[in-house]
Amino acid sequence: MDGVLTDTVELHYQSFKKLAMEEKVPFNREINEQLRGLSREDSLALVFKDRVLEQPELQRLMVKKNKYFLELAASMTSKDLALGVTDLLELLKRRNIKIALASSSKNTKFIIQKLGIESYFNSISDGYSVRQAKPAPDLFLHAAGSLNITPNACIVVEDAAAGIEAAHAAKMIVIGIGPEKRVGNADFIFPSINTVDLDYVLNEVHKKSAVKES
Ligand code: G6P
């Protein structure tokens, strides 16, 4: 979701920046990029890597970070959808391809409602669905299970290196959205959602599975 369907990466950056300044720890866009796809807890651990955080302190920081994030996300609307998202979701629906949302975020349902696209998804797996966050495969396996589809029949759309690793660990094919530097390990790479060529991807996937079967 974050960084694929909408650019909440910027809102996460702003809220972490505010927290980091208050707590006097270094934070910049480069560090923010490393947080793509990670859970809130794992992100905080990375931002505060030079500080030993006991559970109550970690909880306090997570609550604060999320408060800042929600303040910023409150004004989100369907205008914040990334270009081409609705077209791609419509195309998938027309093709009878099931759609699952798999995000590490605990704010997934809130954001999706703000964006007005909840009805497109056959299932939603979020930060509450599994214990082990990306790069573990658990979230994607949860999504495949909710759709009742075997993992190797799933194609994941990801913007983060941690997510690509998670999808491959789940034995799924991955479309990477973004620069080669970030999503270079994906099976297919497109700079943005509105440039995804679904027919090309499906053809290639079918060709590969035909070779495997023969
Ligand atoms: C997403 C984003 C991360 C974010 C994480 C947790 O996967 O890519 O940058 O930190 O979700 O989000 P949350 O909304 O639960 O704080």
XYZ file of N, CA, C and O and ligand atoms in Angstrom:
872
model
N 0.826 -1.208 0.000
C 0.000 0.000 0.000
C 0.864 1.264 0.000
O 0.885 1.997 -0.987
N 1.619 1.468 1.101
C 2.443 2.682 1.186
C 3.508 2.653 0.092
O 4.281 1.703 0.021
N 3.519 3.655 -0.746
C 4.551 3.705 -1.783
C 4.132 2.990 -3.058
O 4.836 3.069 -4.068
N 3.012 2.282 -3.034
C 2.505 1.624 -4.250
C 1.170 2.269 -4.638
O 1.016 2.785 -5.743
N 0.209 2.227 -3.698
C -1.115 2.775 -3.980
C -1.158 4.279 -3.718
O -1.956 5.006 -4.306
N -0.314 4.701 -2.783
C -0.310 6.114 -2.391
C 1.062 6.482 -1.822
O 1.773 5.598 -1.323
N 1.382 7.770 -1.867
C 2.719 8.151 -1.393
C 2.715 8.535 0.093
O 3.052 9.661 0.457
N 2.360 7.608 0.954
C 2.416 7.887 2.400
C 3.858 7.869 2.906
O 4.098 8.218 4.056
N 4.785 7.457 2.020
C 6.209 7.448 2.403
C 6.599 8.848 2.905
O 7.323 9.004 3.880
N 6.067 9.872 2.233
C 6.357 11.258 2.621
C 5.767 11.562 4.015
O 6.420 12.210 4.833
N 4.567 11.057 4.282
C 3.943 11.313 5.592
C 4.695 10.581 6.704
O 4.858 11.105 7.808
N 5.168 9.371 6.385
C 5.991 8.645 7.372
C 7.277 9.421 7.619
O 7.738 9.528 8.747
N 7.826 9.995 6.544
C 9.056 10.784 6.687
C 8.814 11.976 7.618
O 9.562 12.184 8.574
N 7.737 12.725 7.355
C 7.448 13.920 8.166
C 7.239 13.554 9.629
O 7.718 14.247 10.525
N 6.507 12.458 9.885
C 6.217 12.119 11.287
C 7.460 11.587 12.003
O 7.691 11.904 13.166
N 8.279 10.809 11.298
C 9.535 10.343 11.914
C 10.479 11.523 12.148
O 11.181 11.581 13.148
N 10.485 12.466 11.217
C 11.374 13.642 11.319
C 11.030 14.422 12.593
O 11.915 14.795 13.363
N 9.720 14.626 12.815
C 9.264 15.376 13.994
C 9.698 14.650 15.278
O 10.245 15.255 16.192
N 9.464 13.342 15.288
C 9.827 12.543 16.463
C 11.344 12.564 16.697
O 11.811 12.770 17.826
N 12.077 12.386 15.621
C 13.543 12.327 15.726
C 14.112 13.652 16.232
O 15.037 13.674 17.045
N 13.523 14.759 15.770
C 14.003 16.074 16.229
C 13.730 16.233 17.720
O 14.602 16.665 18.476
N 12.529 15.856 18.141
C 12.183 15.953 19.571
C 13.113 15.103 20.428
O 13.501 15.474 21.515
N 13.422 13.916 19.889
C 14.235 12.960 20.653
C 15.740 13.127 20.403
O 16.542 12.353 20.924
N 16.048 14.105 19.550
C 17.453 14.433 19.238
C 18.238 13.232 18.691
O 19.337 12.923 19.134
N 17.619 12.547 17.721
C 18.354 11.487 17.010
C 18.420 11.888 15.528
O 17.509 12.546 15.022
N 19.499 11.511 14.842
C 19.602 11.913 13.426
C 18.556 11.194 12.563
O 18.253 10.021 12.795
N 18.008 11.922 11.604
C 17.035 11.319 10.671
C 17.032 12.140 9.392
O 17.055 13.358 9.420
N 17.035 11.446 8.269
C 16.965 12.148 6.980
C 16.257 11.257 5.960
O 15.858 10.136 6.284
N 16.128 11.754 4.746
C 15.381 11.001 3.720
C 16.051 9.668 3.384
O 15.393 8.701 3.035
N 17.364 9.663 3.501
C 18.093 8.420 3.210
C 17.710 7.320 4.211
O 17.441 6.185 3.826
N 17.642 7.700 5.488
C 17.234 6.715 6.513
C 15.779 6.318 6.259
O 15.410 5.149 6.336
N 14.955 7.314 5.903
C 13.535 7.035 5.647
C 13.361 5.994 4.546
O 12.489 5.124 4.631
N 14.208 6.068 3.512
C 14.138 5.104 2.408
C 14.368 3.674 2.900
O 13.776 2.726 2.400
N 15.224 3.541 3.919
C 15.519 2.200 4.455
C 14.328 1.623 5.219
O 14.295 0.445 5.556
N 13.344 2.488 5.541
C 12.193 2.026 6.340
C 11.057 1.487 5.478
O 10.107 0.917 6.004
N 11.163 1.684 4.154
C 10.093 1.214 3.262
C 9.755 -0.246 3.543
O 10.649 -1.097 3.506
N 8.504 -0.506 3.777
C 8.038 -1.883 3.935
C 8.199 -2.452 5.329
O 7.595 -3.475 5.652
N 9.022 -1.813 6.158
C 9.236 -2.362 7.504
C 8.067 -2.014 8.426
O 7.384 -1.018 8.232
N 7.879 -2.822 9.465
C 6.813 -2.544 10.432
C 7.183 -1.307 11.239
O 8.337 -0.868 11.233
N 6.202 -0.746 11.948
C 6.456 0.442 12.763
C 7.547 0.157 13.794
O 8.452 0.952 14.010
N 7.457 -1.008 14.414
C 8.424 -1.379 15.450
C 9.838 -1.516 14.873
O 10.798 -0.983 15.431
N 9.949 -2.219 13.752
C 11.268 -2.401 13.119
C 11.830 -1.058 12.634
O 13.033 -0.831 12.679
N 10.925 -0.184 12.165
C 11.366 1.139 11.703
C 11.946 1.929 12.872
O 13.009 2.525 12.763
N 11.232 1.918 13.995
C 11.710 2.649 15.177
C 13.043 2.114 15.675
O 13.943 2.877 16.025
N 13.162 0.805 15.659
C 14.416 0.183 16.107
C 15.576 0.680 15.243
O 16.673 0.923 15.747
N 15.300 0.856 13.945
C 16.349 1.339 13.042
C 16.678 2.812 13.285
O 17.842 3.204 13.327
N 15.633 3.616 13.475
C 15.849 5.054 13.694
C 16.590 5.287 15.028
O 17.445 6.152 15.125
N 16.240 4.474 16.029
C 16.858 4.639 17.360
C 17.929 3.575 17.595
O 18.103 3.104 18.706
N 18.643 3.214 16.525
C 19.575 2.079 16.632
C 20.691 2.297 17.655
O 21.248 1.337 18.175
N 20.990 3.576 17.956
C 22.071 3.843 18.915
C 21.565 3.960 20.350
O 22.308 4.318 21.252
N 20.268 3.675 20.546
C 19.710 3.787 21.881
C 19.138 2.433 22.291
O 18.503 1.765 21.472
N 19.372 2.029 23.533
C 18.764 0.771 23.990
C 17.330 1.107 24.413
O 17.120 1.932 25.298
N 16.357 0.489 23.715
C 14.962 0.813 24.002
C 14.268 -0.307 24.770
O 14.119 -1.410 24.261
N 13.842 -0.010 25.982
C 13.046 -0.982 26.733
C 11.611 -0.896 26.198
O 11.212 0.125 25.628
N 10.815 -1.949 26.442
C 9.455 -1.991 25.884
C 8.610 -0.730 26.152
O 8.040 -0.184 25.214
N 8.535 -0.230 27.409
C 7.673 0.948 27.634
C 8.099 2.161 26.805
O 7.252 2.884 26.276
N 9.409 2.335 26.661
C 9.943 3.455 25.878
C 9.622 3.274 24.389
O 9.205 4.199 23.702
N 9.792 2.041 23.923
C 9.483 1.722 22.530
C 8.001 1.999 22.257
O 7.637 2.608 21.245
N 7.150 1.569 23.182
C 5.703 1.795 23.040
C 5.397 3.291 22.998
O 4.615 3.751 22.171
N 6.018 4.053 23.896
C 5.778 5.500 23.960
C 6.146 6.162 22.608
O 5.393 6.965 22.069
N 7.284 5.758 22.074
C 7.739 6.342 20.810
C 6.832 5.936 19.652
O 6.534 6.733 18.763
N 6.365 4.684 19.690
C 5.489 4.208 18.602
C 4.153 4.962 18.619
O 3.626 5.329 17.582
N 3.627 5.191 19.824
C 2.347 5.910 19.950
C 2.508 7.335 19.409
O 1.671 7.830 18.651
N 3.609 7.963 19.787
C 3.875 9.339 19.357
C 4.030 9.432 17.837
O 3.435 10.277 17.180
N 4.844 8.517 17.295
C 5.065 8.502 15.840
C 3.727 8.344 15.124
O 3.433 9.039 14.145
N 2.909 7.433 15.622
C 1.646 7.182 14.934
C 0.681 8.358 15.073
O -0.092 8.634 14.164
N 0.747 9.042 16.201
C -0.107 10.220 16.404
C 0.244 11.270 15.331
O -0.640 11.800 14.663
N 1.531 11.505 15.127
C 1.959 12.482 14.130
C 1.539 12.028 12.725
O 1.097 12.820 11.908
N 1.688 10.727 12.480
C 1.335 10.196 11.155
C -0.170 10.378 10.899
O -0.582 10.844 9.832
N -0.983 10.018 11.890
C -2.440 10.102 11.705
C -2.915 11.540 11.533
O -3.873 11.794 10.794
N -2.238 12.470 12.194
C -2.588 13.893 12.013
C -2.406 14.280 10.547
O -3.231 14.980 9.974
N -1.317 13.794 9.953
C -1.042 14.125 8.554
C -1.969 13.360 7.600
O -2.411 13.887 6.587
N -2.241 12.103 7.954
C -3.054 11.252 7.063
C -4.544 11.603 7.117
O -5.305 11.197 6.232
N -4.947 12.360 8.144
C -6.377 12.676 8.330
C -6.980 13.359 7.108
O -8.152 13.162 6.789
N -6.170 14.147 6.410
C -6.720 14.906 5.280
C -6.597 14.161 3.945
O -6.859 14.725 2.886
N -6.209 12.879 4.000
C -6.071 12.125 2.736
C -7.444 11.874 2.095
O -8.429 11.677 2.799
N -7.459 11.867 0.768
C -8.688 11.557 0.024
C -8.293 10.710 -1.200
O -7.100 10.417 -1.390
N -9.269 10.423 -2.043
C -8.964 9.650 -3.254
C -7.994 10.415 -4.177
O -7.378 9.819 -5.062
N -7.853 11.717 -3.927
C -6.895 12.506 -4.734
C -5.458 12.062 -4.456
O -4.544 12.354 -5.221
N -5.264 11.366 -3.336
C -3.910 10.923 -2.978
C -3.551 9.555 -3.554
O -2.482 9.014 -3.254
N -4.450 8.987 -4.348
C -4.116 7.725 -5.016
C -3.005 7.955 -6.024
O -3.007 8.978 -6.718
N -2.069 7.033 -6.095
C -1.025 7.147 -7.118
C -1.684 7.049 -8.499
O -2.708 6.365 -8.667
N -1.079 7.708 -9.460
C -1.616 7.732 -10.820
C -1.739 6.310 -11.377
O -0.773 5.549 -11.290
N -2.904 5.970 -11.896
C -3.074 4.675 -12.550
C -3.578 3.569 -11.639
O -3.891 2.469 -12.114
N -3.714 3.826 -10.340
C -4.138 2.764 -9.416
C -5.558 2.280 -9.741
O -5.804 1.079 -9.889
N -6.484 3.232 -9.889
C -7.871 2.842 -10.157
C -7.970 2.082 -11.479
O -8.678 1.074 -11.566
N -7.241 2.534 -12.493
C -7.274 1.854 -13.800
C -6.786 0.409 -13.668
O -7.385 -0.514 -14.219
N -5.697 0.223 -12.911
C -5.155 -1.130 -12.759
C -6.131 -2.015 -11.963
O -6.377 -3.168 -12.336
N -6.708 -1.472 -10.908
C -7.664 -2.253 -10.111
C -8.881 -2.636 -10.957
O -9.370 -3.765 -10.900
N -9.343 -1.695 -11.774
C -10.485 -1.961 -12.664
C -10.137 -3.071 -13.666
O -10.932 -3.971 -13.915
N -8.939 -2.982 -14.216
C -8.492 -3.975 -15.196
C -8.445 -5.370 -14.554
O -8.904 -6.356 -15.142
N -7.906 -5.447 -13.343
C -7.822 -6.734 -12.643
C -9.216 -7.302 -12.392
O -9.459 -8.496 -12.540
N -10.141 -6.429 -12.020
C -11.533 -6.851 -11.780
C -12.133 -7.428 -13.059
O -12.744 -8.490 -13.050
N -11.946 -6.687 -14.166
C -12.505 -7.138 -15.458
C -11.954 -8.495 -15.843
O -12.636 -9.305 -16.448
N -10.693 -8.766 -15.495
C -10.052 -10.042 -15.831
C -10.349 -11.128 -14.804
O -9.778 -12.214 -14.859
N -11.169 -10.807 -13.818
C -11.476 -11.760 -12.730
C -10.239 -12.214 -11.967
O -10.150 -13.374 -11.551
N -9.283 -11.327 -11.849
C -8.082 -11.629 -11.064
C -8.333 -11.149 -9.639
O -8.713 -9.989 -9.416
N -8.165 -12.056 -8.693
C -8.421 -11.679 -7.300
C -7.350 -10.714 -6.806
O -6.185 -10.812 -7.180
N -7.759 -9.799 -5.940
C -6.831 -8.768 -5.443
C -6.779 -8.803 -3.919
O -7.802 -8.663 -3.248
N -5.565 -8.993 -3.400
C -5.368 -8.921 -1.947
C -4.466 -7.743 -1.641
O -3.541 -7.449 -2.392
N -4.757 -7.096 -0.538
C -3.863 -6.038 -0.072
C -3.016 -6.625 1.047
O -3.546 -7.242 1.972
N -1.686 -6.457 0.947
C -0.787 -6.988 1.986
C 0.185 -5.884 2.385
O 1.153 -5.623 1.682
N -0.116 -5.241 3.503
C 0.727 -4.129 3.955
C 1.162 -4.322 5.404
O 0.381 -4.797 6.227
N 2.407 -3.927 5.698
C 2.911 -4.011 7.069
C 2.228 -3.010 7.993
O 2.369 -3.077 9.207
N 1.502 -2.074 7.400
C 0.938 -0.978 8.195
C -0.247 -1.410 9.051
O -1.130 -2.146 8.598
N -0.278 -0.879 10.280
C -1.436 -1.102 11.149
C -2.522 -0.071 10.851
O -3.594 -0.100 11.423
N -2.230 0.852 9.957
C -3.219 1.857 9.558
C -3.840 1.523 8.196
O -4.483 2.377 7.585
N -3.615 0.297 7.729
C -4.046 -0.071 6.366
C -5.526 0.232 6.114
O -5.872 0.911 5.137
N -6.403 -0.235 7.012
C -7.849 -0.071 6.745
C -8.231 1.407 6.729
O -9.008 1.848 5.890
N -7.644 2.167 7.647
C -7.907 3.612 7.727
C -7.512 4.303 6.410
O -8.293 5.065 5.837
N -6.314 3.984 5.933
C -5.807 4.633 4.708
C -6.645 4.232 3.488
O -6.991 5.070 2.651
N -6.961 2.951 3.425
C -7.712 2.452 2.272
C -9.102 3.075 2.204
O -9.611 3.403 1.133
N -9.703 3.274 3.404
C -11.008 3.947 3.430
C -10.871 5.399 2.972
O -11.692 5.900 2.206
N -9.814 6.053 3.435
C -9.562 7.445 3.018
C -9.417 7.534 1.494
O -9.893 8.444 0.859
N -8.737 6.539 0.925
C -8.502 6.540 -0.521
C -9.743 6.110 -1.304
O -9.807 6.301 -2.518
N -10.691 5.502 -0.589
C -11.954 5.097 -1.218
C -11.838 3.893 -2.140
O -12.589 3.778 -3.111
N -10.905 2.975 -1.854
C -10.725 1.829 -2.765
C -10.929 0.483 -2.051
O -10.582 -0.558 -2.596
N -11.508 0.528 -0.853
C -11.658 -0.691 -0.053
C -12.414 -1.800 -0.795
O -12.064 -2.974 -0.712
N -13.429 -1.395 -1.569
C -14.290 -2.397 -2.196
C -13.582 -3.216 -3.293
O -14.097 -4.248 -3.728
N -12.433 -2.777 -3.757
C -11.728 -3.537 -4.800
C -11.071 -4.806 -4.251
O -10.772 -5.723 -5.006
N -10.810 -4.836 -2.941
C -9.981 -5.916 -2.413
C -10.791 -7.119 -1.931
O -11.742 -6.971 -1.174
N -10.375 -8.295 -2.383
C -11.005 -9.534 -1.925
C -10.562 -9.878 -0.510
O -11.248 -10.597 0.205
N -9.368 -9.402 -0.132
C -8.920 -9.613 1.252
C -7.900 -8.539 1.617
O -7.256 -7.960 0.732
N -7.788 -8.299 2.915
C -6.808 -7.319 3.393
C -5.985 -7.946 4.516
O -6.529 -8.413 5.516
N -4.668 -8.014 4.310
C -3.742 -8.474 5.351
C -2.925 -7.258 5.770
O -2.388 -6.558 4.913
N -2.837 -7.034 7.081
C -2.133 -5.824 7.514
C -1.188 -6.099 8.684
O -0.892 -7.258 8.988
N -0.733 -5.059 9.323
C 0.232 -5.182 10.417
C -0.279 -5.975 11.610
O 0.502 -6.294 12.503
N -1.573 -6.269 11.638
C -2.138 -7.075 12.730
C -2.270 -8.550 12.339
O -2.556 -9.386 13.178
N -2.068 -8.856 11.050
C -2.395 -10.209 10.560
C -1.368 -11.277 10.933
O -1.719 -12.441 11.096
N -0.087 -10.876 11.009
C 0.970 -11.871 11.266
C 1.944 -11.344 12.319
O 2.034 -10.133 12.546
N 2.700 -12.269 12.917
C 3.679 -11.847 13.936
C 4.962 -11.339 13.282
O 5.537 -10.359 13.697
N 5.418 -12.045 12.231
C 6.696 -11.690 11.595
C 6.468 -10.790 10.385
O 5.839 -11.192 9.407
N 6.993 -9.571 10.479
C 6.790 -8.602 9.392
C 7.745 -8.873 8.226
O 8.671 -9.675 8.341
N 7.509 -8.197 7.073
C 8.448 -8.264 5.943
C 9.833 -7.902 6.460
O 9.923 -7.038 7.320
N 10.914 -8.500 6.058
C 11.081 -9.382 4.892
C 10.686 -10.851 5.097
O 10.959 -11.677 4.227
N 10.072 -11.210 6.215
C 9.569 -12.592 6.349
C 8.397 -12.778 5.368
O 7.691 -11.815 5.060
N 8.179 -14.001 4.884
C 7.127 -14.208 3.875
C 5.699 -14.226 4.439
O 4.730 -14.230 3.689
N 5.581 -14.205 5.767
C 4.303 -14.464 6.435
C 3.102 -13.639 5.934
O 2.000 -14.173 5.761
N 3.339 -12.342 5.715
C 2.214 -11.478 5.325
C 1.658 -11.879 3.954
O 0.441 -11.946 3.750
N 2.567 -12.189 3.031
C 2.112 -12.591 1.695
C 1.466 -13.963 1.721
O 0.508 -14.220 0.988
N 1.975 -14.842 2.564
C 1.354 -16.170 2.678
C -0.036 -16.030 3.294
O -0.981 -16.724 2.901
N -0.174 -15.102 4.217
C -1.486 -14.830 4.826
C -2.462 -14.341 3.748
O -3.615 -14.773 3.675
N -1.960 -13.453 2.893
C -2.809 -12.905 1.820
C -3.242 -14.014 0.849
O -4.416 -14.109 0.482
N -2.273 -14.865 0.456
C -2.597 -15.962 -0.479
C -3.611 -16.911 0.161
O -4.578 -17.340 -0.485
N -3.399 -17.194 1.440
C -4.326 -18.069 2.171
C -5.727 -17.475 2.222
O -6.721 -18.182 2.031
N -5.814 -16.171 2.427
C -7.134 -15.516 2.493
C -7.855 -15.602 1.155
O -9.078 -15.650 1.102
N -7.079 -15.627 0.069
C -7.692 -15.732 -1.266
C -7.899 -17.182 -1.681
O -8.498 -17.456 -2.714
N -7.313 -18.075 -0.883
C -7.361 -19.497 -1.218
C -6.635 -19.801 -2.524
O -7.121 -20.549 -3.378
N -5.475 -19.187 -2.679
C -4.677 -19.334 -3.904
C -3.280 -19.798 -3.512
O -2.743 -19.342 -2.493
N -2.679 -20.693 -4.296
C -1.328 -21.141 -3.933
C -0.329 -19.998 -4.184
O -0.486 -19.232 -5.142
N 0.691 -19.880 -3.327
C 1.631 -18.760 -3.442
C 2.216 -18.597 -4.845
O 2.352 -17.471 -5.335
N 2.551 -19.725 -5.521
C 3.204 -19.551 -6.824
C 2.248 -19.105 -7.937
O 2.661 -18.895 -9.069
N 0.977 -18.905 -7.585
C 0.034 -18.336 -8.565
C -0.229 -16.856 -8.256
O -1.131 -16.251 -8.831
N 0.574 -16.305 -7.348
C 0.372 -14.900 -6.959
C 1.444 -13.996 -7.567
O 2.598 -14.394 -7.689
N 1.040 -12.795 -7.934
C 2.000 -11.774 -8.371
C 1.892 -10.599 -7.402
O 0.813 -10.042 -7.204
N 3.022 -10.288 -6.788
C 3.064 -9.216 -5.793
C 3.496 -7.915 -6.463
O 4.351 -7.921 -7.349
N 2.903 -6.818 -6.041
C 3.348 -5.501 -6.511
C 3.990 -4.790 -5.324
O 3.331 -4.600 -4.302
N 5.243 -4.452 -5.443
C 6.025 -3.945 -4.305
C 6.873 -2.727 -4.675
O 7.342 -2.612 -5.791
N 7.084 -1.866 -3.681
C 7.984 -0.718 -3.897
C 9.243 -0.828 -3.038
O 10.123 0.010 -3.148
N 9.295 -1.860 -2.172
C 10.365 -1.910 -1.177
C 11.211 -3.172 -1.288
O 10.696 -4.259 -1.568
N 12.513 -3.013 -1.024
C 13.412 -4.172 -1.075
C 12.980 -5.242 -0.064
O 12.991 -6.444 -0.376
N 12.549 -4.816 1.121
C 12.116 -5.781 2.155
C 10.899 -6.579 1.672
O 10.776 -7.780 1.948
N 10.014 -5.914 0.931
C 8.810 -6.570 0.420
C 9.143 -7.552 -0.698
O 8.522 -8.626 -0.803
N 10.115 -7.185 -1.533
C 10.518 -8.072 -2.635
C 11.131 -9.347 -2.040
O 10.826 -10.461 -2.474
N 11.944 -9.157 -1.028
C 12.562 -10.311 -0.351
C 11.473 -11.204 0.262
O 11.516 -12.432 0.140
N 10.483 -10.572 0.879
C 9.383 -11.321 1.508
C 8.590 -12.115 0.469
O 8.268 -13.289 0.670
N 8.314 -11.466 -0.672
C 7.532 -12.117 -1.726
C 8.300 -13.301 -2.320
O 7.730 -14.370 -2.562
N 9.593 -13.114 -2.555
C 10.401 -14.217 -3.090
C 10.492 -15.355 -2.082
O 10.446 -16.539 -2.445
N 10.592 -15.011 -0.800
C 10.627 -16.053 0.235
C 9.303 -16.826 0.260
O 9.270 -17.997 0.630
N 8.228 -16.170 -0.166
C 6.914 -16.833 -0.239
C 6.729 -17.557 -1.578
O 5.662 -18.098 -1.854
N 7.754 -17.542 -2.438
C 7.749 -18.179 -3.771
C 6.757 -17.513 -4.720
O 6.059 -18.167 -5.502
N 6.676 -16.197 -4.606
C 5.776 -15.437 -5.481
C 6.592 -14.613 -6.483
O 7.757 -14.290 -6.233
N 5.941 -14.265 -7.592
C 6.575 -13.416 -8.597
C 6.366 -11.964 -8.180
O 5.321 -11.636 -7.605
N 7.337 -11.110 -8.458
C 7.212 -9.726 -7.991
C 7.357 -8.695 -9.107
O 8.297 -8.744 -9.903
N 6.415 -7.749 -9.113
C 6.544 -6.555 -9.945
C 7.078 -5.463 -9.019
O 6.451 -5.141 -8.003
N 8.234 -4.919 -9.333
C 8.810 -3.836 -8.533
C 8.412 -2.495 -9.107
O 8.484 -2.282 -10.320
N 7.966 -1.593 -8.245
C 7.585 -0.248 -8.678
C 8.622 0.735 -8.151
O 8.779 0.879 -6.936
N 9.329 1.391 -9.078
C 10.313 2.372 -8.631
C 11.638 2.201 -9.340
O 11.751 1.445 -10.309
N 12.650 2.901 -8.840
C 13.966 2.842 -9.497
C 14.647 1.493 -9.321
O 14.491 0.831 -8.291
N 15.402 1.111 -10.336
C 16.178 -0.141 -10.356
C 16.998 -0.309 -9.072
O 17.080 -1.398 -8.498
N 17.577 0.792 -8.617
C 18.419 0.783 -7.425
C 17.652 0.219 -6.217
O 18.201 -0.473 -5.377
N 16.350 0.517 -6.166
C 15.544 0.086 -5.014
C 14.868 -1.259 -5.256
O 14.795 -2.092 -4.366
N 14.351 -1.470 -6.478
C 13.544 -2.668 -6.726
C 14.221 -3.625 -7.709
O 13.561 -4.476 -8.307
N 15.545 -3.483 -7.834
C 16.308 -4.270 -8.804
C 16.160 -5.784 -8.662
O 16.370 -6.513 -9.627
N 15.779 -6.262 -7.492
C 15.640 -7.715 -7.311
C 14.280 -8.258 -7.750
O 14.038 -9.464 -7.671
N 13.388 -7.360 -8.183
C 12.059 -7.816 -8.617
C 12.165 -8.555 -9.958
O 13.145 -8.405 -10.693
N 11.133 -9.344 -10.291
C 11.139 -10.093 -11.564
C 10.791 -9.182 -12.736
O 11.214 -9.416 -13.865
N 9.963 -8.173 -12.457
C 9.587 -7.180 -13.467
C 9.711 -5.810 -12.807
O 9.402 -5.685 -11.624
N 10.173 -4.827 -13.575
C 10.347 -3.497 -12.981
C 9.628 -2.447 -13.833
O 9.793 -2.406 -15.061
N 8.820 -1.640 -13.171
C 8.171 -0.503 -13.828
C 8.394 0.730 -12.956
O 8.392 0.625 -11.725
N 8.598 1.892 -13.586
C 8.879 3.079 -12.773
C 7.708 3.536 -11.901
O 7.903 4.138 -10.854
N 6.481 3.224 -12.339
C 5.309 3.671 -11.571
C 4.133 2.757 -11.898
O 4.175 1.992 -12.871
N 3.063 2.848 -11.096
C 1.893 1.985 -11.318
C 1.275 2.223 -12.699
O 0.851 1.286 -13.370
N 1.241 3.476 -13.131
C 0.574 3.736 -14.420
C 1.382 3.273 -15.631
O 0.931 3.397 -16.755
N 2.585 2.712 -15.386
C 3.340 2.163 -16.520
C 3.347 0.623 -16.500
O 3.977 -0.002 -17.355
N 2.654 0.028 -15.519
C 2.632 -1.444 -15.441
C 1.924 -2.010 -16.676
O 0.789 -1.637 -16.982
N 2.614 -2.918 -17.375
C 2.029 -3.553 -18.556
C 1.587 -4.963 -18.143
O 2.364 -5.915 -18.180
N 0.326 -5.057 -17.743
C -0.187 -6.307 -17.184
C -0.116 -7.462 -18.191
O 0.273 -8.581 -17.840
N -0.473 -7.175 -19.446
C -0.449 -8.253 -20.447
C 0.953 -8.805 -20.649
O 1.145 -10.018 -20.758
N 1.921 -7.903 -20.684
C 3.317 -8.343 -20.835
C 3.699 -9.259 -19.669
O 4.240 -10.354 -19.880
N 3.397 -8.825 -18.456
C 3.760 -9.615 -17.266
C 3.079 -10.983 -17.311
O 3.720 -12.025 -17.134
N 1.776 -10.997 -17.590
C 1.042 -12.277 -17.597
C 1.573 -13.216 -18.681
O 1.724 -14.413 -18.458
N 1.896 -12.656 -19.862
C 2.450 -13.479 -20.945
C 3.767 -14.123 -20.538
O 3.996 -15.306 -20.757
N 4.634 -13.294 -19.944
C 5.956 -13.792 -19.528
C 5.800 -14.889 -18.465
O 6.488 -15.909 -18.497
N 4.898 -14.649 -17.520
C 4.680 -15.615 -16.433
C 4.161 -16.935 -17.011
O 4.628 -18.018 -16.651
N 3.214 -16.832 -17.960
C 2.682 -18.051 -18.584
C 3.753 -18.803 -19.352
O 3.844 -20.018 -19.299
N 4.600 -18.044 -20.082
C 5.681 -18.676 -20.856
C 6.602 -19.454 -19.931
O 6.950 -20.593 -20.183
N 6.972 -18.806 -18.806
C 7.889 -19.441 -17.863
C 7.271 -20.682 -17.244
O 7.918 -21.708 -17.095
N 5.981 -20.610 -16.900
C 5.377 -21.783 -16.256
C 5.189 -22.912 -17.269
O 5.269 -24.084 -16.927
N 5.015 -22.556 -18.580
C 4.903 -23.584 -19.623
C 6.227 -24.337 -19.751
O 6.268 -25.554 -19.887
N 7.343 -23.575 -19.702
C 8.669 -24.182 -19.799
C 8.883 -25.141 -18.622
O 9.367 -26.263 -18.770
N 8.478 -24.685 -17.431
C 8.663 -25.518 -16.230
C 7.886 -26.822 -16.322
O 8.344 -27.876 -15.916
N 6.664 -26.718 -16.893
C 5.804 -27.908 -16.964
C 6.269 -28.903 -18.021
O 6.021 -30.094 -17.924
N 6.952 -28.386 -19.108
C 7.323 -29.293 -20.208
C 8.572 -30.116 -19.889
O 9.317 -29.836 -19.010
C 4.415 0.326 5.576
C 5.445 1.367 5.198
C 6.402 1.616 6.292
C 5.660 1.857 7.587
C 4.902 0.594 7.933
C 4.192 0.661 9.272
O 4.723 -0.897 5.110
O 6.126 1.013 4.023
O 7.222 2.720 5.971
O 6.539 2.223 8.627
O 3.999 0.310 6.915
O 3.118 1.525 9.175
P 2.184 1.923 10.368
O 1.087 2.665 9.659
O 1.705 0.677 11.041
O 2.977 2.787 11.282
